[in-house]
């Protein structure tokens, strides 16, 4: 992992959403209910698919062959059972960490693969961040596409300039915080960003012992509460 004090100063901290800020348990339980399968059965299959390194939507295919995520989301909405989460689904360390980082002078953003509905929910939570932006606002541009992380750097620079802090010195001044090696860490490294890995949720627990991750991530977290102190030691 990164040795404190040896690299560029971080000025912007950008957060993933699912299992980084938001506990997705309720939403996956809702999917199990929608598919008509026991929640523990759905969770077991979901975990097996992730552990095998396959796309997580394959888990849905086990129970509904030909599963179309967008179509099923629309069907849930029509049935009065839309996707949804709220304040109670935020991890306890999420809001206070965002606030602490802002108070410490960091630019704080959210940038993640999220639907338009999820984007509206995030904005309604009035989180202490400089900007909420998602793939839904970027024309469907999603992780792990390298262009997503190029966009993250671009947006961070825009926010910095708008805040009167001048341009960012480069990708190395941006830290991306996420729980997945495949969607978050590896593509962020490829774009030159620094990274913080949070070990929680299904991907976090499965990916957390990967030697590549352990060797390359700048900060390895088991709680977001650890991040501010680690950043202070790094400066």
Coordinates of C-alpha atoms in Angstrom, one line a residue:
X1 CA 0.0 0.0 0.0
X2 CA 1.0 3.6 -0.3
X3 CA 3.7 5.0 2.0
X4 CA 2.4 8.2 3.6
X5 CA 4.1 11.5 2.5
X6 CA 5.5 10.2 -0.8
X7 CA 3.0 11.4 -3.4
X8 CA 0.9 14.2 -4.6
X9 CA -1.4 16.1 -2.4
X10 CA -5.1 15.1 -2.6
X11 CA -7.5 17.9 -3.1
X12 CA -10.7 16.2 -4.2
X13 CA -12.3 13.0 -2.7
X14 CA -14.9 11.3 -4.9
X15 CA -17.2 8.6 -3.6
X16 CA -18.9 5.6 -5.1
X17 CA -22.4 5.0 -3.8
X18 CA -23.4 1.3 -3.4
X19 CA -21.7 -0.4 -0.4
X20 CA -19.5 2.7 -0.1
X21 CA -22.1 5.2 1.2
X22 CA -25.3 3.2 0.9
X23 CA -26.0 -0.2 2.4
X24 CA -27.8 -2.0 -0.5
X25 CA -29.3 -4.8 1.6
X26 CA -32.8 -3.5 1.3
X27 CA -32.7 -3.1 -2.5
X28 CA -31.4 -6.6 -3.0
X29 CA -34.0 -7.9 -0.6
X30 CA -36.6 -6.1 -2.8
X31 CA -35.2 -7.8 -5.9
X32 CA -35.5 -11.2 -4.2
X33 CA -39.1 -10.5 -3.3
X34 CA -39.8 -9.2 -6.8
X35 CA -38.4 -12.4 -8.3
X36 CA -40.3 -14.5 -5.9
X37 CA -37.4 -16.3 -4.3
X38 CA -36.2 -16.5 -0.7
X39 CA -33.9 -13.7 0.2
X40 CA -31.2 -16.0 1.6
X41 CA -31.3 -18.1 -1.6
X42 CA -30.9 -15.0 -3.8
X43 CA -28.1 -13.7 -1.6
X44 CA -26.3 -17.1 -1.8
X45 CA -26.5 -17.1 -5.6
X46 CA -25.5 -13.5 -5.8
X47 CA -22.4 -14.1 -3.7
X48 CA -21.4 -17.2 -5.7
X49 CA -21.6 -15.2 -9.0
X50 CA -19.4 -12.4 -7.6
X51 CA -16.9 -14.8 -6.1
X52 CA -16.6 -16.4 -9.5
X53 CA -15.7 -13.0 -11.0
X54 CA -18.8 -12.9 -13.2
X55 CA -21.2 -10.0 -13.8
X56 CA -23.6 -9.8 -10.9
X57 CA -26.7 -9.6 -13.2
X58 CA -26.0 -13.3 -13.9
X59 CA -27.5 -14.0 -10.5
X60 CA -30.8 -12.6 -11.7
X61 CA -30.7 -14.9 -14.7
X62 CA -30.7 -18.0 -12.4
X63 CA -34.2 -17.1 -11.4
X64 CA -35.5 -15.3 -14.5
X65 CA -33.8 -16.4 -17.7
X66 CA -33.6 -13.5 -20.1
X67 CA -33.7 -11.0 -17.3
X68 CA -33.8 -7.4 -18.6
X69 CA -32.8 -5.0 -15.8
X70 CA -34.3 -1.8 -17.3
X71 CA -37.6 -3.6 -18.2
X72 CA -37.9 -5.1 -14.7
X73 CA -37.2 -1.7 -13.1
X74 CA -40.0 -0.2 -15.2
X75 CA -42.3 -3.1 -14.2
X76 CA -41.5 -2.6 -10.5
X77 CA -42.4 1.1 -10.9
X78 CA -45.7 0.3 -12.6
X79 CA -46.5 -2.1 -9.8
X80 CA -45.8 0.5 -7.1
X81 CA -42.6 -1.2 -6.0
X82 CA -39.8 1.1 -7.4
X83 CA -36.2 1.1 -6.4
X84 CA -35.6 3.1 -3.4
X85 CA -33.5 3.9 -0.4
X86 CA -33.2 6.7 2.1
X87 CA -31.4 8.1 5.1
X88 CA -31.7 4.9 7.1
X89 CA -29.8 3.0 4.4
X90 CA -26.7 5.2 4.6
X91 CA -23.9 3.6 6.4
X92 CA -23.5 5.2 9.8
X93 CA -20.0 6.6 8.8
X94 CA -21.1 8.0 5.5
X95 CA -22.7 11.4 6.3
X96 CA -20.2 12.3 9.1
X97 CA -17.2 11.4 6.9
X98 CA -18.4 13.5 4.0
X99 CA -19.0 16.4 6.4
X100 CA -15.6 16.0 8.1
X101 CA -13.8 16.0 4.7
X102 CA -15.6 19.2 3.7
X103 CA -14.8 20.8 7.0
X104 CA -11.1 19.9 6.5
X105 CA -11.1 21.7 3.1
X106 CA -11.4 18.9 0.6
X107 CA -13.6 19.0 -2.4
X108 CA -16.1 16.2 -1.9
X109 CA -18.1 14.7 -4.7
X110 CA -20.2 11.6 -5.5
X111 CA -19.8 10.0 -8.9
X112 CA -21.1 6.5 -9.5
X113 CA -23.2 4.2 -11.8
X114 CA -26.7 5.2 -10.7
X115 CA -30.1 5.5 -12.3
X116 CA -32.0 8.8 -12.7
X117 CA -34.2 7.7 -9.8
X118 CA -31.2 7.0 -7.6
X119 CA -29.7 10.3 -8.6
X120 CA -32.8 12.1 -7.4
X121 CA -32.7 10.2 -4.1
X122 CA -29.1 11.2 -3.5
X123 CA -29.8 14.8 -4.1
X124 CA -32.9 14.7 -1.8
X125 CA -30.7 13.4 1.0
X126 CA -28.9 16.8 1.1
X127 CA -25.5 15.2 1.7
X128 CA -22.6 17.5 2.6
X129 CA -20.9 17.3 -0.8
X130 CA -19.9 19.8 -3.4
X131 CA -21.6 17.8 -6.2
X132 CA -23.7 14.7 -6.8
X133 CA -23.2 13.4 -10.3
X134 CA -24.0 10.0 -11.8
X135 CA -23.9 7.9 -15.0
X136 CA -27.5 8.9 -15.5
X137 CA -26.4 12.5 -15.9
X138 CA -23.6 11.5 -18.2
X139 CA -25.6 9.9 -20.9
X140 CA -25.2 6.4 -19.5
X141 CA -21.4 6.6 -19.4
X142 CA -20.6 4.0 -16.7
X143 CA -17.7 2.4 -14.8
X144 CA -15.5 0.7 -15.6
X145 CA -15.2 2.6 -18.9
X146 CA -12.0 4.7 -18.8
X147 CA -14.0 7.7 -20.0
X148 CA -16.0 7.7 -16.8
X149 CA -12.8 8.4 -14.8
X150 CA -11.6 10.9 -17.3
X151 CA -14.9 12.6 -16.7
X152 CA -14.4 12.4 -13.0
X153 CA -11.1 14.3 -13.3
X154 CA -12.8 16.9 -15.6
X155 CA -15.7 17.5 -13.2
X156 CA -13.4 17.8 -10.2
X157 CA -11.4 20.4 -12.0
X158 CA -14.6 22.3 -12.9
X159 CA -15.8 22.2 -9.3
X160 CA -12.4 23.4 -8.0
X161 CA -12.4 26.4 -10.4
X162 CA -16.0 27.2 -9.6
X163 CA -15.2 27.2 -5.9
X164 CA -12.4 29.7 -6.6
X165 CA -9.6 27.2 -5.8
X166 CA -8.1 27.2 -9.2
X167 CA -7.4 24.3 -11.5
X168 CA -6.5 20.9 -10.1
X169 CA -2.8 20.0 -10.6
X170 CA -3.7 16.6 -12.2
X171 CA -5.4 13.2 -11.8
X172 CA -3.1 12.4 -8.8
X173 CA -4.9 15.1 -6.8
X174 CA -8.2 13.2 -7.0
X175 CA -8.9 10.2 -4.7
X176 CA -11.7 7.8 -5.7
X177 CA -13.3 5.8 -2.9
X178 CA -15.0 2.5 -3.7
X179 CA -15.6 -1.1 -2.7
X180 CA -14.9 -2.9 -6.0
X181 CA -11.6 -3.8 -7.7
X182 CA -13.1 -4.3 -11.1
X183 CA -15.4 -1.3 -11.3
X184 CA -13.6 1.2 -9.0
X185 CA -10.0 0.6 -8.3
X186 CA -8.5 -0.8 -11.5
X187 CA -10.0 1.7 -13.9
X188 CA -9.2 4.5 -11.4
X189 CA -5.5 3.4 -11.4
X190 CA -5.6 3.4 -15.2
X191 CA -6.7 7.0 -15.2
X192 CA -4.0 8.1 -12.8
X193 CA -6.3 8.7 -9.8
X194 CA -5.4 7.7 -6.3
X195 CA -7.7 5.3 -4.5
X196 CA -9.2 4.2 -1.2
X197 CA -10.8 0.8 -0.9
X198 CA -13.6 0.2 1.6
X199 CA -13.9 -3.4 2.6
X200 CA -17.7 -4.0 3.1
X201 CA -20.5 -5.4 1.1
X202 CA -20.3 -8.5 -1.1
X203 CA -17.7 -7.1 -3.5
X204 CA -15.6 -5.6 -0.8
X205 CA -15.4 -8.8 1.2
X206 CA -14.6 -10.9 -1.9
X207 CA -12.1 -8.5 -3.4
X208 CA -10.5 -7.4 -0.2
X209 CA -7.7 -10.0 -0.1
X210 CA -6.7 -9.6 -3.8
X211 CA -2.9 -9.1 -3.8
X212 CA -3.1 -6.5 -6.6
X213 CA -5.5 -4.4 -4.5
X214 CA -3.6 -4.8 -1.3
X215 CA -0.4 -3.7 -3.1
X216 CA -1.7 -0.8 -5.1
X217 CA -4.5 1.0 -3.3
X218 CA -3.4 4.1 -1.4
X219 CA -5.7 3.6 1.6
X220 CA -7.3 0.3 2.8
X221 CA -10.4 1.1 4.9
X222 CA -12.7 -1.0 7.0
X223 CA -14.6 2.2 8.0
X224 CA -14.9 5.5 6.2
X225 CA -14.1 7.1 9.6
X226 CA -10.5 6.1 9.1
X227 CA -10.1 8.2 5.9
X228 CA -9.6 11.7 7.2
X229 CA -6.8 10.7 9.6
X230 CA -5.1 8.7 6.8
X231 CA -5.3 11.7 4.5
X232 CA -3.8 13.9 7.2
X233 CA -0.9 11.5 7.6
X234 CA -0.4 11.4 3.8
X235 CA -0.1 15.1 3.3

